[in-house]
PDB file of C-alpha atoms in Angstrom:
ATOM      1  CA  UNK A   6      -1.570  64.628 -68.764  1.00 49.00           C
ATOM      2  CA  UNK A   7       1.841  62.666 -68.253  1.00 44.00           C
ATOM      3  CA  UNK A   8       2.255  64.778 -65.478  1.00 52.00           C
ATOM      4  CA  UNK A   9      -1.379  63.405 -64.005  1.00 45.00           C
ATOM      5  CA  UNK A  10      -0.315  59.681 -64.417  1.00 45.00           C
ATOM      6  CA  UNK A  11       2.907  59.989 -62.830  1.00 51.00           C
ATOM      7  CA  UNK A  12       1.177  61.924 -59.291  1.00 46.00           C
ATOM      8  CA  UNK A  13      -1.145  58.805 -59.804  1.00 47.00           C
ATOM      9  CA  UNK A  14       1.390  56.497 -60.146  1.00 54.00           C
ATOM     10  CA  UNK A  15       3.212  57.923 -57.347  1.00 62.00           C
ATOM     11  CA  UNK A  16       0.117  57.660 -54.844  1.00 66.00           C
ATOM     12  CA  UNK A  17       0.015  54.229 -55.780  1.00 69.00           C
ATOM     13  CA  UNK A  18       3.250  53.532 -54.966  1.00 69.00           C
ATOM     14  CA  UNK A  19       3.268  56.073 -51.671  1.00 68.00           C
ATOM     15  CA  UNK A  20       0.244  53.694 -50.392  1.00 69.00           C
ATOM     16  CA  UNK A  21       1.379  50.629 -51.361  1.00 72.00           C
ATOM     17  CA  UNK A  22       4.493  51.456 -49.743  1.00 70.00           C
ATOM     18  CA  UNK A  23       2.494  52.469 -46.348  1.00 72.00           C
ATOM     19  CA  UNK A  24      -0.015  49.776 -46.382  1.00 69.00           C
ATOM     20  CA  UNK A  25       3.491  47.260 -46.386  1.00 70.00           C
ATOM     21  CA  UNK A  26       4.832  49.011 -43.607  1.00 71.00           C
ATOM     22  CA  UNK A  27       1.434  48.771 -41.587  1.00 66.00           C
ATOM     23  CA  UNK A  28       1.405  45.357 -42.291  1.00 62.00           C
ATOM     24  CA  UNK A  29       4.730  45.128 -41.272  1.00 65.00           C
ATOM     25  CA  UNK A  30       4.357  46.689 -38.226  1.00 59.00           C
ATOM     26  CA  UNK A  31       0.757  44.503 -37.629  1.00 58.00           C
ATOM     27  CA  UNK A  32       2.956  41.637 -37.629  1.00 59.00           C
ATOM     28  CA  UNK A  33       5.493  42.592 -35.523  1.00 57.00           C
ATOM     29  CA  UNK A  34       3.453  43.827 -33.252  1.00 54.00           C
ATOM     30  CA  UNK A  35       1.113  40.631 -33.099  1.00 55.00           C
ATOM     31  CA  UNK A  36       4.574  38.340 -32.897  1.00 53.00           C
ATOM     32  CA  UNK A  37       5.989  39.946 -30.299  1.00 51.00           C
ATOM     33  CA  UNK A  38       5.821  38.964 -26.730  1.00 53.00           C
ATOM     34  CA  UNK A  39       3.247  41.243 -25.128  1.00 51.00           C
ATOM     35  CA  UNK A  40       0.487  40.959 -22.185  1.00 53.00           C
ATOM     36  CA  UNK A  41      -2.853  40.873 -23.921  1.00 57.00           C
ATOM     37  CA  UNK A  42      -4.480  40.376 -26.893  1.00 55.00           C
ATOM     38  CA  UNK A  43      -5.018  44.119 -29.254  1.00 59.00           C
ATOM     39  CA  UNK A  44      -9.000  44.347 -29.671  1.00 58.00           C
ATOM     40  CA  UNK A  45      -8.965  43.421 -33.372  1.00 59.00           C
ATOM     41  CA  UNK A  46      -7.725  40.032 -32.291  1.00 57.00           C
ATOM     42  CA  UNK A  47     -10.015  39.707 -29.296  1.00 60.00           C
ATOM     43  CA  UNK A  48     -13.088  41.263 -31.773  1.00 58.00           C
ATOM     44  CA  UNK A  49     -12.186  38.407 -34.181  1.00 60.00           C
ATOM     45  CA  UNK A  50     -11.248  35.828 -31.823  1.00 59.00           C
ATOM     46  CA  UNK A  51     -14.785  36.534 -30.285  1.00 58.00           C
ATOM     47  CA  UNK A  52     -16.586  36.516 -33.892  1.00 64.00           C
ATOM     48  CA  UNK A  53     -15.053  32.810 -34.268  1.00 56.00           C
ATOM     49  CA  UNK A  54     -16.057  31.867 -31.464  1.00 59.00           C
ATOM     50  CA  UNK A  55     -19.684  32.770 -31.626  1.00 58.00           C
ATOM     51  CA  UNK A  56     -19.944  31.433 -35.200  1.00 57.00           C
ATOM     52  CA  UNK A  57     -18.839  27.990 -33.955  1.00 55.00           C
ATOM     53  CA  UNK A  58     -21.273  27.834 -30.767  1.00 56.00           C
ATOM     54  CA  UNK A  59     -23.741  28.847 -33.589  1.00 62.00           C
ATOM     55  CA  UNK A  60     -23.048  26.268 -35.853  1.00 54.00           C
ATOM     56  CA  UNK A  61     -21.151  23.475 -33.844  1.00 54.00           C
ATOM     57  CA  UNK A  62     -23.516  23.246 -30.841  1.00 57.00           C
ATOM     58  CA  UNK A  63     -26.720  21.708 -33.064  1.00 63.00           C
ATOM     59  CA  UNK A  64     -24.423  19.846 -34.905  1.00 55.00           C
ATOM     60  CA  UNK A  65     -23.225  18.332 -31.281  1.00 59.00           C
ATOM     61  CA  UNK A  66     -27.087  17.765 -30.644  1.00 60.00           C
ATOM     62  CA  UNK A  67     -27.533  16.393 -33.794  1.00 63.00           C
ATOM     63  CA  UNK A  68     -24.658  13.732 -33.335  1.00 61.00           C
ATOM     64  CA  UNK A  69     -25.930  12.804 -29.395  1.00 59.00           C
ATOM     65  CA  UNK A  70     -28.885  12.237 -30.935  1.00 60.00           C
ATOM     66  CA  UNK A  71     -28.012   9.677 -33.664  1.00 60.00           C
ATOM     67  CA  UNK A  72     -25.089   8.047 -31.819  1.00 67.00           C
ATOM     68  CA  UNK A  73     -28.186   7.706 -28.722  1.00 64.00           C
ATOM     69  CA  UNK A  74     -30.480   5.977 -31.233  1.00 70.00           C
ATOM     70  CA  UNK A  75     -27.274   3.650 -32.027  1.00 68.00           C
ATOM     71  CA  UNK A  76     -26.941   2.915 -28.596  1.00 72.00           C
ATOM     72  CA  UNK A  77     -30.801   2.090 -27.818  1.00 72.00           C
ATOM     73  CA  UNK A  78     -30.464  -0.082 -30.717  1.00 74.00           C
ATOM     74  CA  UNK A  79     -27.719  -1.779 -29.315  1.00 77.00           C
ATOM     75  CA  UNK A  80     -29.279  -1.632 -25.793  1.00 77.00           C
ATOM     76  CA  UNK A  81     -32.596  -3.321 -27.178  1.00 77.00           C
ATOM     77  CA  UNK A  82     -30.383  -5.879 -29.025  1.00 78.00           C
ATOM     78  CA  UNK A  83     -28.615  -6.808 -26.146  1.00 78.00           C
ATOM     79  CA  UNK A  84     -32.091  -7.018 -23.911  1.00 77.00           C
ATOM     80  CA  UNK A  85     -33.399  -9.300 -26.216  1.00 77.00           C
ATOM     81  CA  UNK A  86     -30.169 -11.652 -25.770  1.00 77.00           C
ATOM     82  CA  UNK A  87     -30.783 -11.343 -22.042  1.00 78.00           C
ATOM     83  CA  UNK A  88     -34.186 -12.462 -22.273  1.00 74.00           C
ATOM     84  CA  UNK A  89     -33.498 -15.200 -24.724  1.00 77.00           C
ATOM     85  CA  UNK A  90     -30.493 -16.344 -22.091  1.00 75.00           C
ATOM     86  CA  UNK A  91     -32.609 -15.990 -19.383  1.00 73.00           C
ATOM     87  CA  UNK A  92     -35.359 -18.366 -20.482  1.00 71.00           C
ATOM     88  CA  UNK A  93     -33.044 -20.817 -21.534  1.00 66.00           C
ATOM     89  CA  UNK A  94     -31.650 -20.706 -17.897  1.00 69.00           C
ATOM     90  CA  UNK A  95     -34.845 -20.557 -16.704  1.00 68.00           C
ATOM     91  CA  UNK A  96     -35.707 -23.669 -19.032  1.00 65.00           C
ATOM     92  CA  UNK A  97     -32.473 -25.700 -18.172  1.00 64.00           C
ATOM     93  CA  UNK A  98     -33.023 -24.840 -13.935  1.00 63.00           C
ATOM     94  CA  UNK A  99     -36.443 -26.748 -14.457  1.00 60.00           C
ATOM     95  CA  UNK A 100     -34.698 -29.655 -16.525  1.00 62.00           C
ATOM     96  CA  UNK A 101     -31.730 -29.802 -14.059  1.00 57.00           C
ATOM     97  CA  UNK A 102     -34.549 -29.801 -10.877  1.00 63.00           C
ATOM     98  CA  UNK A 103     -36.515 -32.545 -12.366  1.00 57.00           C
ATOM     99  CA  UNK A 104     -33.585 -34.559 -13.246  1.00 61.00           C
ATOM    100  CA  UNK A 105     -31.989 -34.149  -9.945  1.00 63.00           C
ATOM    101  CA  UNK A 106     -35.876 -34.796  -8.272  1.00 62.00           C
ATOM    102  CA  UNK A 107     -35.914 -38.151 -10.357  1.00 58.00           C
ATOM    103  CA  UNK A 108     -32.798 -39.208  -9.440  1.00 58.00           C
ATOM    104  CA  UNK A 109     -32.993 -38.364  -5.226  1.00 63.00           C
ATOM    105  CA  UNK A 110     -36.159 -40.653  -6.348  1.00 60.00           C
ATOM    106  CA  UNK A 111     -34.381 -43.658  -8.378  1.00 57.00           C
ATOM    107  CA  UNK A 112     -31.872 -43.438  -5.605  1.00 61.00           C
ATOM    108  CA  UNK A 113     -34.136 -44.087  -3.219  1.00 61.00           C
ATOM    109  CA  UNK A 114     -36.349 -46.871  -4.904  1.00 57.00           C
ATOM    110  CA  UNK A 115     -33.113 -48.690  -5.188  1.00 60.00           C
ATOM    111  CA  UNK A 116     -31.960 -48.320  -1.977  1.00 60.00           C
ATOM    112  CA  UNK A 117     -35.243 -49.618  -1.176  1.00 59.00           C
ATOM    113  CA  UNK A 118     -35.372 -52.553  -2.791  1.00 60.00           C
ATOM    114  CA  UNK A 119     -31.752 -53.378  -2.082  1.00 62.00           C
ATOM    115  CA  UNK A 120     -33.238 -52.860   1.665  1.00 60.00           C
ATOM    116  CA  UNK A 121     -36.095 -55.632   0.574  1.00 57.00           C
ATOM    117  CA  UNK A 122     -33.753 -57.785  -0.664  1.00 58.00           C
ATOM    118  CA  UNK A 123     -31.552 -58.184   2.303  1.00 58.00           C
ATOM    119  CA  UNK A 124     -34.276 -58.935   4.574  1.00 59.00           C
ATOM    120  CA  UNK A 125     -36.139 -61.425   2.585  1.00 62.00           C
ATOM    121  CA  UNK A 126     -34.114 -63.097  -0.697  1.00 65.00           C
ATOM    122  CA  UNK A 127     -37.292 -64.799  -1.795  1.00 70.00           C
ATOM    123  CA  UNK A 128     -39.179 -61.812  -3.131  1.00 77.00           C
ATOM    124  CA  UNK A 129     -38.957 -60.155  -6.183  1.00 82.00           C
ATOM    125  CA  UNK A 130     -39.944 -56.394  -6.429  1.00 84.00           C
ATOM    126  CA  UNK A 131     -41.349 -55.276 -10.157  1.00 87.00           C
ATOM    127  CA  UNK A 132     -41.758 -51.818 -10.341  1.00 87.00           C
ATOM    128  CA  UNK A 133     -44.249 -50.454 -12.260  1.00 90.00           C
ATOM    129  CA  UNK A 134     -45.629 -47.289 -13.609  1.00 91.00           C
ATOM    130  CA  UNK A 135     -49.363 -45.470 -12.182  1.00 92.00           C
ATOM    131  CA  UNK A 136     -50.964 -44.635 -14.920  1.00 92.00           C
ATOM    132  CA  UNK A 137     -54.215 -43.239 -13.213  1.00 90.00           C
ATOM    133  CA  UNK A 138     -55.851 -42.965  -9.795  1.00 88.00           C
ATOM    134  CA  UNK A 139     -60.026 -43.347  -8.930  1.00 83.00           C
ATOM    135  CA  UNK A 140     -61.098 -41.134  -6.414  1.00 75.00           C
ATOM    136  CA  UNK A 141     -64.309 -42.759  -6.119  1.00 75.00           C
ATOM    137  CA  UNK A 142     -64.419 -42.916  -1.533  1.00 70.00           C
ATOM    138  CA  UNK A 143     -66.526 -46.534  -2.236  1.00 68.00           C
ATOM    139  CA  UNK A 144     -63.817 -48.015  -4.636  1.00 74.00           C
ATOM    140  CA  UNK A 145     -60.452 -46.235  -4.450  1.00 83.00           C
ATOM    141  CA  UNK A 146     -57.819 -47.940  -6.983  1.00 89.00           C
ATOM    142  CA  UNK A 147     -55.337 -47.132  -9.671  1.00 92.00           C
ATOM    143  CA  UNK A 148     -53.978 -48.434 -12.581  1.00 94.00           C
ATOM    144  CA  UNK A 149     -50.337 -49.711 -13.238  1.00 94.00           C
ATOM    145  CA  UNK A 150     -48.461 -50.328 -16.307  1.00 93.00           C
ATOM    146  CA  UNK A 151     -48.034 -53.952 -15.797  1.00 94.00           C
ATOM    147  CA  UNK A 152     -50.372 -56.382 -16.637  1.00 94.00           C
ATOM    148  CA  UNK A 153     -50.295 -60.442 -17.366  1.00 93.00           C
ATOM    149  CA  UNK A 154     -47.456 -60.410 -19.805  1.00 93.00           C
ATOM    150  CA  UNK A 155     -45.143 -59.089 -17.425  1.00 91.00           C
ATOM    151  CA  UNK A 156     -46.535 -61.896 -14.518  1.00 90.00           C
ATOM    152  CA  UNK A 157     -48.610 -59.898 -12.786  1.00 93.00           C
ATOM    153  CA  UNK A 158     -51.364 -61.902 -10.844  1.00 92.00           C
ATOM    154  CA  UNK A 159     -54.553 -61.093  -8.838  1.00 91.00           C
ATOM    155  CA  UNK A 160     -53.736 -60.921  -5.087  1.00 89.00           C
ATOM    156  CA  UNK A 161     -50.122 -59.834  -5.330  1.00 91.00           C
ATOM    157  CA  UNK A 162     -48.937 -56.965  -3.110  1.00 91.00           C
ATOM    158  CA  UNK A 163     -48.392 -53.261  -4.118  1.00 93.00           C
ATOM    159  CA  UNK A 164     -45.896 -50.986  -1.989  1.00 89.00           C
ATOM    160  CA  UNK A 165     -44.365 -47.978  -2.531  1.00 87.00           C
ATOM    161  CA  UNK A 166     -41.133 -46.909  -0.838  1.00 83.00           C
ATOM    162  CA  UNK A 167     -42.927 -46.307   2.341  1.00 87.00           C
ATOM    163  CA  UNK A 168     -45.284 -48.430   3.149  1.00 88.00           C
ATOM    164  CA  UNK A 169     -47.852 -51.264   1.740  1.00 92.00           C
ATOM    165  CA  UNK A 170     -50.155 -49.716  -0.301  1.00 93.00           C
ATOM    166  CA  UNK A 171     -53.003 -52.515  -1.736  1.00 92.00           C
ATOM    167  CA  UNK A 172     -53.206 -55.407  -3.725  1.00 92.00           C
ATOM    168  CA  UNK A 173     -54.197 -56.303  -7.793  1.00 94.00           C
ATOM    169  CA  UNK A 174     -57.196 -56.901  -7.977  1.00 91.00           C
ATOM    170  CA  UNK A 175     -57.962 -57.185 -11.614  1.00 93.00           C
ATOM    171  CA  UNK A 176     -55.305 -57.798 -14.307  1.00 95.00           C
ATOM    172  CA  UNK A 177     -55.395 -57.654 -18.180  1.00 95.00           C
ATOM    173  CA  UNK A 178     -51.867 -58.474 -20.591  1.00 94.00           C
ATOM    174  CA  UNK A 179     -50.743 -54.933 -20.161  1.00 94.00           C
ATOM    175  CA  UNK A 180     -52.140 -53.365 -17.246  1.00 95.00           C
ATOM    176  CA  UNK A 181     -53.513 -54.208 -13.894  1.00 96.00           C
ATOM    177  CA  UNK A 182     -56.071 -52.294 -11.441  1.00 95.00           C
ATOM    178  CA  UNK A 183     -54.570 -52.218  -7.502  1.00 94.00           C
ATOM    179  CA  UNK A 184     -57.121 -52.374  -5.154  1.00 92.00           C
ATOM    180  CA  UNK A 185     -55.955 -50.020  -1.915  1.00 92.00           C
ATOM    181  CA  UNK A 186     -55.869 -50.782   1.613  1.00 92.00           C
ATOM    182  CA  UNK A 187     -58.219 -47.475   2.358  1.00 91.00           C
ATOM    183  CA  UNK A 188     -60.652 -49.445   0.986  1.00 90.00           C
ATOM    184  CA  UNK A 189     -60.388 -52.363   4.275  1.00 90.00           C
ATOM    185  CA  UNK A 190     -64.027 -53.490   5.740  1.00 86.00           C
ATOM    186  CA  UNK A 191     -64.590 -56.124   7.445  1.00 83.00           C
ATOM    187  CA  UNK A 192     -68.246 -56.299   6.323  1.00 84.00           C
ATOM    188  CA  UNK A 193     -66.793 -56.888   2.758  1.00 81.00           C
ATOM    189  CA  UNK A 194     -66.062 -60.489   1.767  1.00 77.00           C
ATOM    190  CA  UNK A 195     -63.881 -59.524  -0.788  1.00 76.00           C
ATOM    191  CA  UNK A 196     -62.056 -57.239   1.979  1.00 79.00           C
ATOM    192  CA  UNK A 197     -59.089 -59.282   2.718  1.00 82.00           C
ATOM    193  CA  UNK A 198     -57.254 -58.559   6.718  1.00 89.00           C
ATOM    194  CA  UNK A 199     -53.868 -57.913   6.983  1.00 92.00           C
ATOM    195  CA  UNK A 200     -52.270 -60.334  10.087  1.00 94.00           C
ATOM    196  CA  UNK A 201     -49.910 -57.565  11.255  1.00 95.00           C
ATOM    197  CA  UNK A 202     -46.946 -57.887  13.819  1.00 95.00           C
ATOM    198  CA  UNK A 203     -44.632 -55.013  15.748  1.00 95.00           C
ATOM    199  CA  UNK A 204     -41.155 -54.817  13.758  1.00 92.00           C
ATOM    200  CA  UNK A 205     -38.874 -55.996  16.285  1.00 91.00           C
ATOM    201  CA  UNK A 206     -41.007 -58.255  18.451  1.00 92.00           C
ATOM    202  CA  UNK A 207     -42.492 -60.444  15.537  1.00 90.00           C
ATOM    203  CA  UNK A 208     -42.860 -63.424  18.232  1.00 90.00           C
ATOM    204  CA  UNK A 209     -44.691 -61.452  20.803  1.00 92.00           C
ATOM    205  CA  UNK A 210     -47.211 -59.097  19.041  1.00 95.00           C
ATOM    206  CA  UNK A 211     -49.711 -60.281  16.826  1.00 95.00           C
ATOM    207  CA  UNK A 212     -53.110 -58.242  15.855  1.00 95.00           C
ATOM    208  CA  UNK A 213     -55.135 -57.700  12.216  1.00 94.00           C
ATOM    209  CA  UNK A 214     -55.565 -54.732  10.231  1.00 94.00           C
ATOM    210  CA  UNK A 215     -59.369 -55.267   9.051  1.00 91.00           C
ATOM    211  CA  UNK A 216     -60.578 -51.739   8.247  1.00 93.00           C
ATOM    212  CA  UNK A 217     -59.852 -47.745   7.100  1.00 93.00           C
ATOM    213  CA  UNK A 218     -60.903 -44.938   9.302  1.00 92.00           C
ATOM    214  CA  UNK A 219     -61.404 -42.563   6.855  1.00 88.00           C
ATOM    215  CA  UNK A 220     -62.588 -39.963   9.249  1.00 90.00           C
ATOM    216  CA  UNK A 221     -59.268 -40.104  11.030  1.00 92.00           C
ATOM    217  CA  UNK A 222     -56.934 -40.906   8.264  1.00 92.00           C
ATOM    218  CA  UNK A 223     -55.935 -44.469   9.941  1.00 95.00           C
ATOM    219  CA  UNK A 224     -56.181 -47.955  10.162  1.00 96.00           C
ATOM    220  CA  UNK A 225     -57.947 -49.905  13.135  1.00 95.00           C
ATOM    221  CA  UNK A 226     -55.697 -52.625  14.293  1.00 95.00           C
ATOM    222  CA  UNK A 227     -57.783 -55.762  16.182  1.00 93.00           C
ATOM    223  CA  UNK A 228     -57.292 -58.631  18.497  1.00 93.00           C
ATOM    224  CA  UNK A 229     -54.850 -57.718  20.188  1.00 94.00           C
ATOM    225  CA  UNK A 230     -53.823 -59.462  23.773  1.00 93.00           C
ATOM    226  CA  UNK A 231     -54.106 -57.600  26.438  1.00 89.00           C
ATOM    227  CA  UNK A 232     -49.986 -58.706  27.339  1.00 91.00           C
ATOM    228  CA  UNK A 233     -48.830 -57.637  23.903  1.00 94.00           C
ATOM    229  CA  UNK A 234     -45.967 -55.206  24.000  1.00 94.00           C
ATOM    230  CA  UNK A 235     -47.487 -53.044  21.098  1.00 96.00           C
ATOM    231  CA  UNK A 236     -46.580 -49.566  22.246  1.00 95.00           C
ATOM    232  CA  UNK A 237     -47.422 -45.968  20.626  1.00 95.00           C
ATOM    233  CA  UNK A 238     -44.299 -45.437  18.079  1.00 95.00           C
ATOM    234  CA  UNK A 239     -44.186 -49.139  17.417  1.00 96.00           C
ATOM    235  CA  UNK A 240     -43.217 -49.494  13.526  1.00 95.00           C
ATOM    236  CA  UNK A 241     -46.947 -52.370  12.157  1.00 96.00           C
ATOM    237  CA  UNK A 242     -45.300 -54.741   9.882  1.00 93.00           C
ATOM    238  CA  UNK A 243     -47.289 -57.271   7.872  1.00 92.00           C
ATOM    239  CA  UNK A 244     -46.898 -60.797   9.528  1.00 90.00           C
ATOM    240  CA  UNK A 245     -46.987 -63.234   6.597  1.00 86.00           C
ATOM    241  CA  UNK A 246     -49.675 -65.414   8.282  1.00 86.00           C
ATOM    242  CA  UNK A 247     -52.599 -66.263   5.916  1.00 75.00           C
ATOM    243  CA  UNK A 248     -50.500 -66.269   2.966  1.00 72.00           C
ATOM    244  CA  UNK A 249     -52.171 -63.237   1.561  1.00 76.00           C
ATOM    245  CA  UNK A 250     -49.130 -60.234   2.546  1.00 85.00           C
ATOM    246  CA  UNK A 251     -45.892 -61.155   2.515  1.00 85.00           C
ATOM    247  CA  UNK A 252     -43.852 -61.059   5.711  1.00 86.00           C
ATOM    248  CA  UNK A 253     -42.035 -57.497   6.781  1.00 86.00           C
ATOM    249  CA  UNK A 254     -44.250 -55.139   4.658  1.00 88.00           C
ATOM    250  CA  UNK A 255     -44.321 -51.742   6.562  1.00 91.00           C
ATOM    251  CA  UNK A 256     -47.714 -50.542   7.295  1.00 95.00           C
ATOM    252  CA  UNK A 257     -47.383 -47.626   9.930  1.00 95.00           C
ATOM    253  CA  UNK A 258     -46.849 -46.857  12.861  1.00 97.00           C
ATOM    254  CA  UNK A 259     -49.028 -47.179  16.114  1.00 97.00           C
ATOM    255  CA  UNK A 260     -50.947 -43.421  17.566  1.00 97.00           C
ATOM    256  CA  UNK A 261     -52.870 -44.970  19.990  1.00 96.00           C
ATOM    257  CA  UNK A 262     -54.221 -48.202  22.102  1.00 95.00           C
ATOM    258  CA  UNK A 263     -57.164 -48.681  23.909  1.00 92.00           C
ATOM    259  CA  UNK A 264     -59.574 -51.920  25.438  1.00 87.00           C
ATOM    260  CA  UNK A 265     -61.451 -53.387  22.868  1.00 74.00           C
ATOM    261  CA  UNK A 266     -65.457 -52.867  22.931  1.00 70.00           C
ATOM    262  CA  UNK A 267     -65.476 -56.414  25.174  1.00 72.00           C
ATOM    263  CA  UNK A 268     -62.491 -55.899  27.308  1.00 73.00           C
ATOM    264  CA  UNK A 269     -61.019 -58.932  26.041  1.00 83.00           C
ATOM    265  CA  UNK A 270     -58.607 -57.876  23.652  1.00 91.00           C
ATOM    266  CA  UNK A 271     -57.022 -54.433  22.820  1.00 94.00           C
ATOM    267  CA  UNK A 272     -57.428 -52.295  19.549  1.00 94.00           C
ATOM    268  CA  UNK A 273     -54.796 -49.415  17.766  1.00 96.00           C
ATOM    269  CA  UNK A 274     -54.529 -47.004  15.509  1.00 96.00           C
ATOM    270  CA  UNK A 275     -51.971 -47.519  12.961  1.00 97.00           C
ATOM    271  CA  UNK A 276     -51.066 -43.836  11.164  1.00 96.00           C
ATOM    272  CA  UNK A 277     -50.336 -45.204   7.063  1.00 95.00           C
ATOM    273  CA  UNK A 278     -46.922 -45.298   6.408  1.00 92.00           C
ATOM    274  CA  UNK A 279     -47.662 -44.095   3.067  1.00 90.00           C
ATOM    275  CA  UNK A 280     -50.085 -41.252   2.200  1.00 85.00           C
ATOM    276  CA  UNK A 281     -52.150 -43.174  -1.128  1.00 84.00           C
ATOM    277  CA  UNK A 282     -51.454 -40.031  -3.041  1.00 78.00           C
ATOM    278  CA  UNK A 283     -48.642 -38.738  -5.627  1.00 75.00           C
ATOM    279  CA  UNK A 284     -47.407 -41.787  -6.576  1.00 79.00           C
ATOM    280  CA  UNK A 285     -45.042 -41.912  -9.644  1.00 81.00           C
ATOM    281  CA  UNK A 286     -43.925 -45.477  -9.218  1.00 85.00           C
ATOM    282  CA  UNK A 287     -44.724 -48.534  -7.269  1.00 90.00           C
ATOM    283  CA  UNK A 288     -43.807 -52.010  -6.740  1.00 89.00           C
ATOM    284  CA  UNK A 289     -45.290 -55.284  -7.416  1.00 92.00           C
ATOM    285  CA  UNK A 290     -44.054 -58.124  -4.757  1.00 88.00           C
ATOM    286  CA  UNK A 291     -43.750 -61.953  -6.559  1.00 84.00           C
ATOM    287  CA  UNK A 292     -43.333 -64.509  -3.698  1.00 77.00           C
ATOM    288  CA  UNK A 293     -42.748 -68.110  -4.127  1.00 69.00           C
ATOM    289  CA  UNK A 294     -46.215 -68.541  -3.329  1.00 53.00           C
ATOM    290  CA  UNK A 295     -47.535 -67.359  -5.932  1.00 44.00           C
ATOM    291  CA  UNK A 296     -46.877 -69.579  -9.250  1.00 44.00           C
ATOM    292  CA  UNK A 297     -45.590 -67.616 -11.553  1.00 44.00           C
TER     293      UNK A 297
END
């Protein structure tokens, strides 16, 4: 029996003693410089390997995935503070445009009346506000913001920028209705004729605006001598005779001139300096005339 256990014991010993040197010799063998890899390293190198495609590659898909619903987050967060930047550009480029639009216009209303004032120092120019505009073709007027308080009278004349445009016709303490010049006939007693002269040659061309043709878009300038030098291009200025225009309001300019129906005195068309449309502002003229 003793016998037994030491043969055991021995065995034991014999293959622990073997299963050292093996690993011994594994090691060296594996540390030492050599060309290739033995096939229990390439077997388990290969194992690895497969385990981690297994396991790492829908982990990788996983990850994309969830870091791509970060990013389309962050994508849709930044559209939105696009779109919010964008229509407050959008918003500002309007309100930048129609500041800029009202100023070109204030610039030129000034430069306007500054032009009115150095030509004749007697006149005041009151501008005033349109509130609305009749379309009726038998009684075209509008409305203006300025009425008896601010010394607004029947008979004064309205211009715009351009060109004469009518004159008040009825007035209340706040606002006042303008009567236009489309509106000329001589078969109207209230219809009041414009004595009109040719800007430049105020002592040789004399004529009157008395009607509208609203066919053709133009006044119908009468009586005028057959030796008048009013020429097509000529720039119609109100006269100032008849006390009822002041002097040196534009009115157009001439298209045409022809014989009157009797032969005895010429007629023209005068195209409307202004076009009695799309006004914002206008201007009431106070002369001296007119008690105030």
């Amino acid at each position: 029996m003793l016998t037994l256990f030491k043969l055991l014991g021995n065995k034991r010993l014999f293959f622990l003693l073997m299963g050292l040197i093996l690993f011994i010799a594994v090691m060296g063998f594996t540390l030492g410089p050599r060309a290739g890899l033995s096939w229990p390293e390439k077997f388990t190198k290969d194992t690895v390997g497969f385990v981690q495609y297994i396991v790492y590659k829908p982990v990788s898909y996983i990850t994309g995935f969830f870091e791509d619903i970060a990013n389309l987050r962050s994508l849709q967060k930044e559209n939105e503070e696009l779109k919010i930047a964008l229509a407050h550009y959008t918003r500002d480029k309007a309100r930048y445009n129609s500041i800029e639009q009202d100023n070109e216009r204030y610039s030129n209303l000034l430069k306007f009346t500054d032009e009115q004032k150095a030509r004749n120092k007697d006149y005041e120019y009151r501008i005033a506000q349109v509130i609305s505009v009749s379309n009726d073709p038998d009684n075209r007027s509008l409305v203006i913001n300025l009425g008896s308080q601010n010394g607004i009278k029947n008979g004064m004349a309205v211009t715009s920028d351009k060109g004469l445009v009518g004159t008040v016709s009825h007035v209340s303490n706040f606002t006042s209705t303008v009567k236009l010049l489309t509106t000329l006939d001589p078969k109207d007693p209230n219809s009041n004729a414009i004595a009109a002269t040719v800007q430049g040659n105020e002592n040789k061309s004399f004529g009157m605006i008395e009607s509208f043709d609203s066919d053709k878009g133009m006044f119908l300038m009468t009586k005028i001598k057959s030796d008048d030098p009013l020429k097509e291009g000529d720039t119609i200025i109100s006269s100032g005779l008849g006390g009822e225009f002041p002097r040196f309001m534009v009115i157009g300019k001439v298209v045409s001139r022809q014989k009157g129906s009797y032969g005895l005195t010429d007629t023209a068309y005068i195209e409307p300096a202004t076009e009695f449309s799309d006004w914002n502002e206008l201007f009431v003229v106070i002369t001296p005339e007119v008690p105030q």
